[in-house]
Short mmCIF file of C-alpha atoms and ligand atoms in Angstrom, two decimals:
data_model
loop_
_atom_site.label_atom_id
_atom_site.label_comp_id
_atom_site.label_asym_id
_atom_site.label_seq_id
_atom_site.Cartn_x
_atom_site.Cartn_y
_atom_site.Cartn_z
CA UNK V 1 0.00 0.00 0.00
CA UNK V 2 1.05 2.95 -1.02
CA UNK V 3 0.77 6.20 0.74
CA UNK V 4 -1.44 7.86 -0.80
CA UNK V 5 -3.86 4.58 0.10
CA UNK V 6 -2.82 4.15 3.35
CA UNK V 7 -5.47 6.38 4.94
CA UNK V 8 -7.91 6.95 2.44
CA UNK V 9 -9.03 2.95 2.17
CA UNK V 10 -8.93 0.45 0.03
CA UNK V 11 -10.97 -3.06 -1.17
CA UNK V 12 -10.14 -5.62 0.55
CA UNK V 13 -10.21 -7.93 -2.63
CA UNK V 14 -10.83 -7.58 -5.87
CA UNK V 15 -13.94 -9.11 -6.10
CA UNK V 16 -15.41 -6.97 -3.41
CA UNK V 17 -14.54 -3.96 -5.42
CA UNK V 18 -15.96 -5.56 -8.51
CA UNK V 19 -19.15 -6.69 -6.69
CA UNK V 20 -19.24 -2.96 -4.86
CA UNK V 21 -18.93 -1.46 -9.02
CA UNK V 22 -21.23 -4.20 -9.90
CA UNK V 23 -23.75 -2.67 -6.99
CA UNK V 24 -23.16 0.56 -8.18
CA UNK V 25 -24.05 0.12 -11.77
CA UNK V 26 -26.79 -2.35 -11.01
CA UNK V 27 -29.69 -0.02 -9.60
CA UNK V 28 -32.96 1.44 -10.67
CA UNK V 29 -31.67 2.30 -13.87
CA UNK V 30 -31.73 -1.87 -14.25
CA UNK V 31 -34.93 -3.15 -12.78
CA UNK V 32 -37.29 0.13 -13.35
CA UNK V 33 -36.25 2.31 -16.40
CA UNK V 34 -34.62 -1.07 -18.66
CA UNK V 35 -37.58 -2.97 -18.85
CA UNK V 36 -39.99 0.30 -19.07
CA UNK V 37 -37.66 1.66 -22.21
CA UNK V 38 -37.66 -1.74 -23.94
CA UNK V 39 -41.31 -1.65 -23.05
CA UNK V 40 -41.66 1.81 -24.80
CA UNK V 41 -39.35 1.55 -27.48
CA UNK V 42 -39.93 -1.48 -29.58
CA UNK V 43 -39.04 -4.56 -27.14
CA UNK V 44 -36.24 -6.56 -28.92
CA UNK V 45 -34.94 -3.40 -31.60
CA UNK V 46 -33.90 -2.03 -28.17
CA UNK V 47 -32.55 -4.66 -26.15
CA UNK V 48 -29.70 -5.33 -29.26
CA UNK V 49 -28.77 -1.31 -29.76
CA UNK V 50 -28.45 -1.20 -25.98
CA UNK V 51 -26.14 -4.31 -26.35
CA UNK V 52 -24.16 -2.27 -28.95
CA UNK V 53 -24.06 0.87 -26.92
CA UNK V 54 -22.82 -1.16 -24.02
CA UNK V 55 -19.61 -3.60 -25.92
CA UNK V 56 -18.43 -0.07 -27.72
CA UNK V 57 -19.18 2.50 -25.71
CA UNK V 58 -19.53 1.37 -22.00
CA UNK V 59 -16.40 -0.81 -21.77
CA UNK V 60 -14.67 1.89 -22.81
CA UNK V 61 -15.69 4.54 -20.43
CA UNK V 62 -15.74 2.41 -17.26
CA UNK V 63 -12.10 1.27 -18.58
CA UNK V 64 -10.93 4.67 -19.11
CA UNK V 65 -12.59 5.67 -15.22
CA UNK V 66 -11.21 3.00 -13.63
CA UNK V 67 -7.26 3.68 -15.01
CA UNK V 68 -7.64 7.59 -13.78
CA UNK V 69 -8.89 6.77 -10.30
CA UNK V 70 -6.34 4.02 -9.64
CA UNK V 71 -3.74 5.76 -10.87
CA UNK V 72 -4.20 8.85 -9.12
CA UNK V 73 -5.29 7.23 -6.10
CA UNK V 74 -8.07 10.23 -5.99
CA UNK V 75 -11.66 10.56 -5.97
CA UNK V 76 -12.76 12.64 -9.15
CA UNK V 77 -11.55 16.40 -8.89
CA UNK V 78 -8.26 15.94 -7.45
CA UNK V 79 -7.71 12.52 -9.89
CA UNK V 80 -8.22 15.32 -12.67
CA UNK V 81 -6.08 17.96 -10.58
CA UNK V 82 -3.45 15.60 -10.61
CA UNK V 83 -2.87 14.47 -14.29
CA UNK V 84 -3.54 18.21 -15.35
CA UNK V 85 -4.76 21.20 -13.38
CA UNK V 86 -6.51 22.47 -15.99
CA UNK V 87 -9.27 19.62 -16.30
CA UNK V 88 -10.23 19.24 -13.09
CA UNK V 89 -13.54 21.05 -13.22
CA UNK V 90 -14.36 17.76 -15.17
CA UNK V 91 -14.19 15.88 -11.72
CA UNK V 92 -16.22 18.76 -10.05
CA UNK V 93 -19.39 18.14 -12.84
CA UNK V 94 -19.64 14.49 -11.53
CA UNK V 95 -19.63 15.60 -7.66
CA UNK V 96 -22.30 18.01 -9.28
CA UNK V 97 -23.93 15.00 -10.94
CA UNK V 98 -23.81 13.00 -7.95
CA UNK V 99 -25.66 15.28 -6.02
CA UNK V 100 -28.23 15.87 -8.55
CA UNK V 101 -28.87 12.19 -8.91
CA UNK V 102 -28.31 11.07 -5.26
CA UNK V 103 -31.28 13.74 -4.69
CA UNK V 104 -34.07 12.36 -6.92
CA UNK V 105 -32.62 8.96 -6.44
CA UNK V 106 -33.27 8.57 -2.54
CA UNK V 107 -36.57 9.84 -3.23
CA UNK V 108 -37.08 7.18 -5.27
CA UNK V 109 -35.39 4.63 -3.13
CA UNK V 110 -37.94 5.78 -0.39
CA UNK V 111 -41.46 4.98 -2.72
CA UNK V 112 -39.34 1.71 -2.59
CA UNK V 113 -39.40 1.20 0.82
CA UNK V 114 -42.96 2.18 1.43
CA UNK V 115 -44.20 -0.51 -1.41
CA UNK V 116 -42.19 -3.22 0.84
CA UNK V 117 -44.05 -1.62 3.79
CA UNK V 118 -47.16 -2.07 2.23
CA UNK V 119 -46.43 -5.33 0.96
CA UNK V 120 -45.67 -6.51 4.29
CA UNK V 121 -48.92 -5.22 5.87
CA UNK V 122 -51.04 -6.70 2.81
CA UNK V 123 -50.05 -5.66 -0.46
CA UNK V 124 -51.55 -3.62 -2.90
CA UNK V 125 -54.66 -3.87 -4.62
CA UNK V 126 -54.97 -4.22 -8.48
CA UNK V 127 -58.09 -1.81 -8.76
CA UNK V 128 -56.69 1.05 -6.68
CA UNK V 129 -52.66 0.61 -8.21
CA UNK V 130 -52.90 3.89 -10.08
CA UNK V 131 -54.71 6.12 -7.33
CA UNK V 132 -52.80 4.51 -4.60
CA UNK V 133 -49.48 5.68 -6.53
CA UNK V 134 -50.26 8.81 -7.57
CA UNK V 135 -51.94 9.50 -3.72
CA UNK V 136 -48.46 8.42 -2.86
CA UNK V 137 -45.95 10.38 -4.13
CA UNK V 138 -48.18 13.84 -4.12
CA UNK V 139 -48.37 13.74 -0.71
CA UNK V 140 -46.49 15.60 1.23
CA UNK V 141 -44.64 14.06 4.29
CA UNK V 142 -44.95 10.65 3.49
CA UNK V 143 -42.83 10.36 0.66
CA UNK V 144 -40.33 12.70 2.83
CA UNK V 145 -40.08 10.69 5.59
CA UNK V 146 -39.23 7.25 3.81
CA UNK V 147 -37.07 9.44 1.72
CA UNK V 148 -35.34 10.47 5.27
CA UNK V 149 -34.67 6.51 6.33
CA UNK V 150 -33.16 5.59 2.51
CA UNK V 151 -30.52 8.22 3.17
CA UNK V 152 -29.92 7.44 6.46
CA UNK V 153 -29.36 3.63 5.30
CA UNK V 154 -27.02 5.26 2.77
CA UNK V 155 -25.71 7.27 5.43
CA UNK V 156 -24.86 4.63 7.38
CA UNK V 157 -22.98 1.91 5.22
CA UNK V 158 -20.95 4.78 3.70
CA UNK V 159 -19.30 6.03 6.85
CA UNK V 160 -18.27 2.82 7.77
CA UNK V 161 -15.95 3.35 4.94
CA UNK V 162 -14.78 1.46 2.07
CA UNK V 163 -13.83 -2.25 3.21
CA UNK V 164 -16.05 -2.40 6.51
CA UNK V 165 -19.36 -0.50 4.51
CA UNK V 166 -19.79 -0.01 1.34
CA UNK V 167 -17.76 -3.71 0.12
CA UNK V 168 -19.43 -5.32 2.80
CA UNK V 169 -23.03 -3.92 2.13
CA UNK V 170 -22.49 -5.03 -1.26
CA UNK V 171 -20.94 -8.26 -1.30
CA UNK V 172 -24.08 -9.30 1.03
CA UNK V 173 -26.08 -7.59 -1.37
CA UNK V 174 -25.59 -8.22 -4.63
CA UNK V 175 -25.45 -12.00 -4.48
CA UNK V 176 -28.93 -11.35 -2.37
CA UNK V 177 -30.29 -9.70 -5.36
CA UNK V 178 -28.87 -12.01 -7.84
CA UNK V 179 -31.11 -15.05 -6.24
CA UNK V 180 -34.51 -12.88 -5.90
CA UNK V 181 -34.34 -11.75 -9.99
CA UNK V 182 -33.74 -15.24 -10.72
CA UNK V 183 -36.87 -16.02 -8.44
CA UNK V 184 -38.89 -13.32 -9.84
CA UNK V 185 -37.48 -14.52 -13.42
CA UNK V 186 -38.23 -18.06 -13.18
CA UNK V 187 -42.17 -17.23 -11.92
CA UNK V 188 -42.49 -14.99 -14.45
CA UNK V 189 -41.49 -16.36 -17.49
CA UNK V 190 -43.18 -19.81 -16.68
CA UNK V 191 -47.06 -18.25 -16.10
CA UNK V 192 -49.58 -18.71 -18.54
CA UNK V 193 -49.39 -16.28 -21.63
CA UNK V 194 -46.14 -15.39 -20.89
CA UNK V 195 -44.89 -16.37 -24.36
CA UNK V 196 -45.93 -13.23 -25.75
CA UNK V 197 -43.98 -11.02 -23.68
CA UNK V 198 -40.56 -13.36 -24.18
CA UNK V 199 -41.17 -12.48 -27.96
CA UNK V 200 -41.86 -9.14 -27.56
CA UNK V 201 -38.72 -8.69 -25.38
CA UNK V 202 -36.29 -10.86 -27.41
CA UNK V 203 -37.49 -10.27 -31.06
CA UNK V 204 -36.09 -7.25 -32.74
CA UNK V 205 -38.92 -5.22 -34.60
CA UNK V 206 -36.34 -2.68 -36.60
CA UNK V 207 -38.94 -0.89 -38.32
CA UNK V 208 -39.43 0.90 -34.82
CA UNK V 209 -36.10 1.96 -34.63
CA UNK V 210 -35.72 5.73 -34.60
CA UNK V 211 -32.90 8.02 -33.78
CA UNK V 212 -34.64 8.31 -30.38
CA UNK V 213 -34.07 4.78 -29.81
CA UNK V 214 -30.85 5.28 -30.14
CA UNK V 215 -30.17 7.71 -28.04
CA UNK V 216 -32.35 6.53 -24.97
CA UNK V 217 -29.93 3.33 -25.20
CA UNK V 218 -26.97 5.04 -25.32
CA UNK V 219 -28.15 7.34 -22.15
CA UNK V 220 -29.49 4.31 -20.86
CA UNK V 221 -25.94 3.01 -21.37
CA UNK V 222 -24.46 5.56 -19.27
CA UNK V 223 -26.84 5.64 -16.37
CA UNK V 224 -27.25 2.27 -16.09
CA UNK V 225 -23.01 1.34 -15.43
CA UNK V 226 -23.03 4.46 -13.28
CA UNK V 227 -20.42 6.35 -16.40
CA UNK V 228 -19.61 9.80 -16.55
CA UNK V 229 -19.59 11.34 -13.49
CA UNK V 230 -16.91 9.83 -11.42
CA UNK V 231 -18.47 7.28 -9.29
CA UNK V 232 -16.07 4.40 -10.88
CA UNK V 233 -13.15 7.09 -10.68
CA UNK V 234 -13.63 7.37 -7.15
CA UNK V 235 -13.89 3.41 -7.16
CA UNK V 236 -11.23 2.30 -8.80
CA UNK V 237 -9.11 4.47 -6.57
CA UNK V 238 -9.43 2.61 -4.02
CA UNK V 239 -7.60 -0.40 -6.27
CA UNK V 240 -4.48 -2.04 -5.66
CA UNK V 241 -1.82 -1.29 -8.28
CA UNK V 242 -2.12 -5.43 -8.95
CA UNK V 243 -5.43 -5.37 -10.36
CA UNK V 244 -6.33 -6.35 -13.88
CA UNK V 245 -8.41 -3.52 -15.07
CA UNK V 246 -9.35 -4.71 -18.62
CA UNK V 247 -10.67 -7.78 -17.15
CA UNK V 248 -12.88 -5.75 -14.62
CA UNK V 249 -13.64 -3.61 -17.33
CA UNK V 250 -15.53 -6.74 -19.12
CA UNK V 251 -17.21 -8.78 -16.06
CA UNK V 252 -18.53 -5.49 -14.58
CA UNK V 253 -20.76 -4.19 -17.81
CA UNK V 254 -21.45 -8.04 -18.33
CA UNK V 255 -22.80 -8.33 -14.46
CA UNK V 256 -25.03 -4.93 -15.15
CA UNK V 257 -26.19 -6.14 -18.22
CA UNK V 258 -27.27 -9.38 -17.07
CA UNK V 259 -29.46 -8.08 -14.33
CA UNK V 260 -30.98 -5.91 -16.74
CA UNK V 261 -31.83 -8.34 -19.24
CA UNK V 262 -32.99 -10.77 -16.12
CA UNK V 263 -34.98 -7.89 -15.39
CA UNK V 264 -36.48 -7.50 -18.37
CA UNK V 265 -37.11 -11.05 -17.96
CA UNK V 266 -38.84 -10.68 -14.68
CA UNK V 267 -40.98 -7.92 -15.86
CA UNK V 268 -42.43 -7.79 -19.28
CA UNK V 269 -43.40 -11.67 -19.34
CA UNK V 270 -45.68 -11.31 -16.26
CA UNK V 271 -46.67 -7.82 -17.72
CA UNK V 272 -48.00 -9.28 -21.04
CA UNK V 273 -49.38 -12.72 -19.20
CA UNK V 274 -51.59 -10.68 -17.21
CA UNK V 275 -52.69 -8.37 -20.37
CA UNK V 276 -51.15 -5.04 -19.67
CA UNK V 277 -49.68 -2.35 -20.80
CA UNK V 278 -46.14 -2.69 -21.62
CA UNK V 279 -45.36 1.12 -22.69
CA UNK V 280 -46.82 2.25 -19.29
CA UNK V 281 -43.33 4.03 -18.90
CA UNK V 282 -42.00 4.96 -15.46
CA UNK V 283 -45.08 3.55 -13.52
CA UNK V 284 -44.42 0.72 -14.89
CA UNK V 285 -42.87 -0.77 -11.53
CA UNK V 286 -44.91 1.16 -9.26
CA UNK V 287 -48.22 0.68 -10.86
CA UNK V 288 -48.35 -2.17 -13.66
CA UNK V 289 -46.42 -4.95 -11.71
CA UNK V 290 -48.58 -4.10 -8.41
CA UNK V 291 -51.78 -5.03 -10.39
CA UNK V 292 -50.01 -8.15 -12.00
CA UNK V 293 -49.02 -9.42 -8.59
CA UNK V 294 -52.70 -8.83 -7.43
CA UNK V 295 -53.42 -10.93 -10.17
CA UNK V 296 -50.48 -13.76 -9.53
CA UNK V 297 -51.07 -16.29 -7.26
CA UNK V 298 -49.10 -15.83 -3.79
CA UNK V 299 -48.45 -12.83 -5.53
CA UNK V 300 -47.91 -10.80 -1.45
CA UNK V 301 -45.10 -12.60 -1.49
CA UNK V 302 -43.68 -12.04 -4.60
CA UNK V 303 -44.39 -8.56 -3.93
CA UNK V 304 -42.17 -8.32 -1.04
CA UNK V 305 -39.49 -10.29 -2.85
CA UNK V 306 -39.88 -8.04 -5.46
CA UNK V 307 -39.62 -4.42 -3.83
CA UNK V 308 -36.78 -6.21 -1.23
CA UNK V 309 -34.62 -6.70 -4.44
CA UNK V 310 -35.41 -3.54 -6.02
CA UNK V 311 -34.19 -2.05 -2.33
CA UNK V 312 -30.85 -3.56 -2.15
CA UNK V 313 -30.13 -2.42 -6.17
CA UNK V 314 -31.12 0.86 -5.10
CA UNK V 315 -28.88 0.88 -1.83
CA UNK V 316 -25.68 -0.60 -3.60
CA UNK V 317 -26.06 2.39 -6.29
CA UNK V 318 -26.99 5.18 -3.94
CA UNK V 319 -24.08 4.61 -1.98
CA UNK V 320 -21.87 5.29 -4.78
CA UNK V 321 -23.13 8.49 -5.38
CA UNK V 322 -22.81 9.64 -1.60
CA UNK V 323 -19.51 8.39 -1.99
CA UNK V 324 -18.40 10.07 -4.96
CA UNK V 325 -19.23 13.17 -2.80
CA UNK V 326 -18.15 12.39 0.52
CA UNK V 327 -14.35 11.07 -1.35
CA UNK V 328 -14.75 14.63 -2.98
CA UNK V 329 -14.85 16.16 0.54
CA UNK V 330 -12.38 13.97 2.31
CA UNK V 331 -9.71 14.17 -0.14
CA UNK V 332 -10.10 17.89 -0.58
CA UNK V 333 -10.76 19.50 2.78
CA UNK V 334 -9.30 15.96 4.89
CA UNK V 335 -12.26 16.38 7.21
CA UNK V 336 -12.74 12.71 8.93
CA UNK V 337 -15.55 10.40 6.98
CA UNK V 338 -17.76 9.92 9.42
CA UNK V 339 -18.10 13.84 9.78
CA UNK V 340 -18.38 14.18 6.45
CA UNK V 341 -20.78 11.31 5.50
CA UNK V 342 -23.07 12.75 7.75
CA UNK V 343 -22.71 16.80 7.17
CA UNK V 344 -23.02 15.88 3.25
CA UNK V 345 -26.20 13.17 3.87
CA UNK V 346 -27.93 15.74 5.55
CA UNK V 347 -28.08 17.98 2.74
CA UNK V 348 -28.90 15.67 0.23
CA UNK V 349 -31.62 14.93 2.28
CA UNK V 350 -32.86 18.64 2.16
CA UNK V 351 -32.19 18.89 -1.76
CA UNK V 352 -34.30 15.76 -1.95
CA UNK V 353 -37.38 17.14 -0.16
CA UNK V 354 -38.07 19.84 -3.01
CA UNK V 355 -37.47 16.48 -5.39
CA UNK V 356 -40.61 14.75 -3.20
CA UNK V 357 -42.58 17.98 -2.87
CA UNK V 358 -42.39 18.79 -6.70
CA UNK V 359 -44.85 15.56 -7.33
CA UNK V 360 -47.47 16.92 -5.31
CA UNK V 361 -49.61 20.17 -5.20
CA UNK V 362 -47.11 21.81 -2.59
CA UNK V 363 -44.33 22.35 -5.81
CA UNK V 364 -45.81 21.18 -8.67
CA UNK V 365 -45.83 24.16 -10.19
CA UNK V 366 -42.76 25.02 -9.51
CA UNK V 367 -41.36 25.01 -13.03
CA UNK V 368 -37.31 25.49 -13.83
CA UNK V 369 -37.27 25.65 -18.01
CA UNK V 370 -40.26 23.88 -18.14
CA UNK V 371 -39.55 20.99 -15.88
CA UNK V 372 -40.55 20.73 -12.14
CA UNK V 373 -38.31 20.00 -9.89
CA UNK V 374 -37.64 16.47 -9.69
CA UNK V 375 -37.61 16.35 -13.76
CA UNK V 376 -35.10 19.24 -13.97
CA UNK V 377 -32.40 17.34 -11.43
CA UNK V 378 -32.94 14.46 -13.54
CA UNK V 379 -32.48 15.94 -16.78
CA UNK V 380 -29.36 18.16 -15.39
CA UNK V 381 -27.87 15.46 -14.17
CA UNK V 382 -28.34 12.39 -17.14
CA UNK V 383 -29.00 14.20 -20.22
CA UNK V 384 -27.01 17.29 -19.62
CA UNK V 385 -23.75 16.54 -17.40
CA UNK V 386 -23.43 12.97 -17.37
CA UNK V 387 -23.03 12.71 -21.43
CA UNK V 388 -20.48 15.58 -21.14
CA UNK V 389 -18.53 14.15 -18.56
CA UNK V 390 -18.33 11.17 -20.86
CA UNK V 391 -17.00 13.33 -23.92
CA UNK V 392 -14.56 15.21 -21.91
CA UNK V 393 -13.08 12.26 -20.34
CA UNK V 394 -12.85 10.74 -23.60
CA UNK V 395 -10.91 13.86 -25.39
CA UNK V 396 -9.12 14.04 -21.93
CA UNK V 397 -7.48 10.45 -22.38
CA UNK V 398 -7.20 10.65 -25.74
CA UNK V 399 -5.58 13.87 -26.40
CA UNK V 400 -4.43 15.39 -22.29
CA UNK V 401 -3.41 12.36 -20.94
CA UNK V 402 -2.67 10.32 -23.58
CA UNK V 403 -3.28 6.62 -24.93
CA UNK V 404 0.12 5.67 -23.85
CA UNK V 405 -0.07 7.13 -20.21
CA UNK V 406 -3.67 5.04 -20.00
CA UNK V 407 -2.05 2.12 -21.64
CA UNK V 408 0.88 1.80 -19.06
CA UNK V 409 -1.64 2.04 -16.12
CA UNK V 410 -4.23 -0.54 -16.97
CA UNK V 411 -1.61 -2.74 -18.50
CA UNK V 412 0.23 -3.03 -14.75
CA UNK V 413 3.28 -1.39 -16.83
CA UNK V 414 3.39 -4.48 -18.57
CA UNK V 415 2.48 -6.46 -16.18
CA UNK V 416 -1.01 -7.86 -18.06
CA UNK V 417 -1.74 -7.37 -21.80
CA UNK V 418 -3.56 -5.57 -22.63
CA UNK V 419 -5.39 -7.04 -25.56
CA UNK V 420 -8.01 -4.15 -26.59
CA UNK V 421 -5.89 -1.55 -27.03
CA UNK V 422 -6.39 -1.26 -30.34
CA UNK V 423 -10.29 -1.18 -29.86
CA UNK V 424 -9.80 0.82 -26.75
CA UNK V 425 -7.53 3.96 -29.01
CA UNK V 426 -10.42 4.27 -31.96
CA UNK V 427 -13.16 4.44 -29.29
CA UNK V 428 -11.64 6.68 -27.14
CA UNK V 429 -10.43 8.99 -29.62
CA UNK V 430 -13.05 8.80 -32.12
CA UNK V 431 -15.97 6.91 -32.00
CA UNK V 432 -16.85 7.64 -28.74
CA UNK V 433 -16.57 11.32 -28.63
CA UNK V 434 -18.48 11.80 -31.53
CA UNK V 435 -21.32 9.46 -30.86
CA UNK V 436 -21.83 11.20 -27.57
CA UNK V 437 -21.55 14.49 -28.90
CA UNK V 438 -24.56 13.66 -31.42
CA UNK V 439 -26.79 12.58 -28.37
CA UNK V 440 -25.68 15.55 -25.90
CA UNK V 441 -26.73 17.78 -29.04
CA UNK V 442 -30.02 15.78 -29.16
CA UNK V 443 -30.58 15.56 -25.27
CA UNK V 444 -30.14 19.83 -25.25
CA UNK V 445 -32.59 19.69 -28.12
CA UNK V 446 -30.01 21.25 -31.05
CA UNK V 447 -30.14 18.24 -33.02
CA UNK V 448 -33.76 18.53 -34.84
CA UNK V 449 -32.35 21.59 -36.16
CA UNK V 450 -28.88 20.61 -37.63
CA UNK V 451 -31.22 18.23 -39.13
CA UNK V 452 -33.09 20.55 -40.68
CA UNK V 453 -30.13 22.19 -41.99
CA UNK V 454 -28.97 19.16 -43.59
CA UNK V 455 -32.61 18.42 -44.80
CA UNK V 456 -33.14 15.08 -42.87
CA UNK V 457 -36.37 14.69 -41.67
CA UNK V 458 -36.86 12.16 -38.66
N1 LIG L 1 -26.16 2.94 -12.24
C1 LIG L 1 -27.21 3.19 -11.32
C2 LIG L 1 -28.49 2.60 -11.85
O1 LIG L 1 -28.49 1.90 -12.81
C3 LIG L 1 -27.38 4.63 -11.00
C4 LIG L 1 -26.11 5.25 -10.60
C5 LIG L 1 -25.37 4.96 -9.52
C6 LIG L 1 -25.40 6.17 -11.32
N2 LIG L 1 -24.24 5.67 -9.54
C7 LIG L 1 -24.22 6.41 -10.62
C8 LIG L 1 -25.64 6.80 -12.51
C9 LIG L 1 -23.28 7.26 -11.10
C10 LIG L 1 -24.68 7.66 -12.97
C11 LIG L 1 -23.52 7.88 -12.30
O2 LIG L 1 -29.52 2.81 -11.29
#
């Protein structure tokens, strides 16, 4: 150990940091918003361009995030500070992002905890699914208050530190997880009229293919292995200098996309068995599964299962944000973790309460560029910052840093090979750049008229 590691932390083994990377990419974005946007955009047509988007695009970026933080040994900002002065405002846009998502995220994480709540006490009714949700989350303490104990549970695993809380946390629960999809998986995809949804999910229907498909993969891309902001900076500085990166690299987007496409598996069968919608979008989880476990035998119980699973994805991911700030905090101002943990939990707890409020009458119409408040972190956060983290990292290793400098680190100077680098130079420098420059100009809402220039019409 080093000592720059000495008293900042560090995994205990490598597969605890790839299970804690694994928890951090494997969250909401996996088991709510994959199977809703393959629900919404086509089924199978998706599922393959998200496949793409995750071989060319997302090994690349977690690759290239993992070699800054363990080289520099630093979370985000001061990893940029480090290799050049100049870039590390880069770093400060993720602990930016991180607060921004962490925000809307726990407020999420709490509806979570209610449903097991109410799952425990009885479940939910088929019927009253819709009004019961919508009641929910427009309430006004309620949602706060459950809100309140998913940041304290962040709260708490994160100032353990990073061996004795946030690898422990997830290497109890990510394998927990793992075993409840495949639960949820098997029941679903072995009802009655379940065949339909298995087609809809695994056949690709290209004539619904759009340029918006495209780009909701590629953001999905980014969300879902937690790219762009940081969070596998921070990470991966935690690494010994022994680690095969590359390797990491592959098993971590593999372990995200698997639980996605398990999720998908878990969701749109037992969606289409029961006859629903399965375009419902982001109510998806909170409204259409409720009804179809009304509908499923012992379906309480797969409830709880359910919303228990969805819980610990939400945990293992939220904690990554929290500690992409808290690392921010530490390394900058050295003020002890526990402090910290706790100073910076408490105010993402207060920026989360406008997130809560702004889905019921108290701040709905509380609009920032059209969007209320929980919208507009969201949209800061993935379609704004997160895509141009991406695209400055990428011009950063490419052109600041340099291919060979990156090369050297995740090749253990020598010690591995490093077999992509070919792959790994083109993306970095090219491919990736540009692709991601296309979709920030889309996600800021440019791109219709370049379009127009050109005369394309979508
Ligand atoms: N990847 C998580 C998910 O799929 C969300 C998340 C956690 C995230 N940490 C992140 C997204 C960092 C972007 C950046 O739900």
């Amino acid at each position: 150990m080093d000592k720059n590691t000495s008293n900042r932390g560090q995994w205990a083994s490598n597969i605890g940091f790839i299970l804690a990377a694994a928890g951090s990419a494997v969250g909401l974005g996996n088991i709510w918003k994959f199977p809703y946007l393959a629900g919404a955009n086509g089924g199978g047509a998706f599922v393959v361009i998200y496949l793409v988007m995750i071989v060319i695009i997302g090994f690349v970026i977690m690759l290239g995030e993992m070699a800054i933080g363990r080289n520099t040994h630093l979370s985000s900002v001061g990893a940029y500070k480090k290799l050049s002065e100049k870039w590390a405002f880069v770093g400060f846009i993720g602990v930016v992002v991180g607060f921004c998502i962490l925000a809307f995220y726990s407020v999420i994480g709490g509806w979570v905890l209610n449903y097991i709540g109410k799952y425990l006490i009885g479940g939910i009714s088929g019927a009253e699914a819709g009004n019961y949700f919508s009641g929910f989350i427009a309430s006004t303490t309620q949602p706060i208050v459950w809100h309140l104990v998913f940041m304290v549970l962040c709260c708490v695993i994160v100032l353990k530190g990073i061996a004795g809380g946030i690898e422990k946390a997830s290497k109890f629960m990510m394998p927990a997880l793992f075993i409840l999809l495949v639960i949820i998986a098997i029941r679903s995809v072995t009802l009655d009229g379940a065949m339909e949804g298995i087609k809809f999910f695994l056949k690709p229907d290209f004539s619904k293919v759009t340029i918006g498909t495209v780009m909701a993969a590629l953001g999905q891309a980014f969300f879902s292995l937690s790219l762009g902001m940081g969070a596998i900076i921070t990470y991966g500085s935690y690494l010994g200098k022994t680690e095969n990166l590359e390797k990491n690299a592959i098993i971590i987007p593999a372990i995200d996309t698997a639980v996605a496409l398990l999720a998908g598996f878990a969701v749109l069968p037992a969606v289409f068995a029961f006859g629903f919608e399965p375009g419902a979008g982001p109510s998806l989880m909170f409204i259409t599964l409720p009804s179809v476990f009304d509908s499923m035998p012992f379906g309480q119980f797969f409830g709880i299962l359910f919303f228990i699973l969805v819980l610990f994805a939400a945990l293992t991911s939220a904690i990554s944000l929290l500690e992409v700030v808290v690392a921010f905090v530490i390394d900058t101002f050295k003020i002890e973790r526990k402090k910290t943990t706790i100073i910076i939990s408490t105010i993402l707890f207060f920026i989360g309460i406008p997130c809560s409020l702004a889905n019921g009458p108290v701040m709905k119409d509380v609009l920032i560029f059209g969007y209320n408040f929980f919208d507009f972190m969201s949209f800061l956060a993935e379609n704004l910052l997160m895509p141009l983290g991406g695209l400055l990292m990428c011009i950063f290793i490419g052109y600041v840093w340099g291919v060979d400098n990156i090369s050297d680190e995740i090749s253990c100077n020598g010690k591995y090979r490093f077999r992509s680098k070919p792959f790994f130079v083109i993306m970095i420098k090219y491919i990736a750049p540009v692709l991601i420059f296309i979709i920030w100009l889309n996600a800021i809402g440019v791109l219709p008229y370049i379009f127009k220039i050109f005369g394309i019409t979508l």
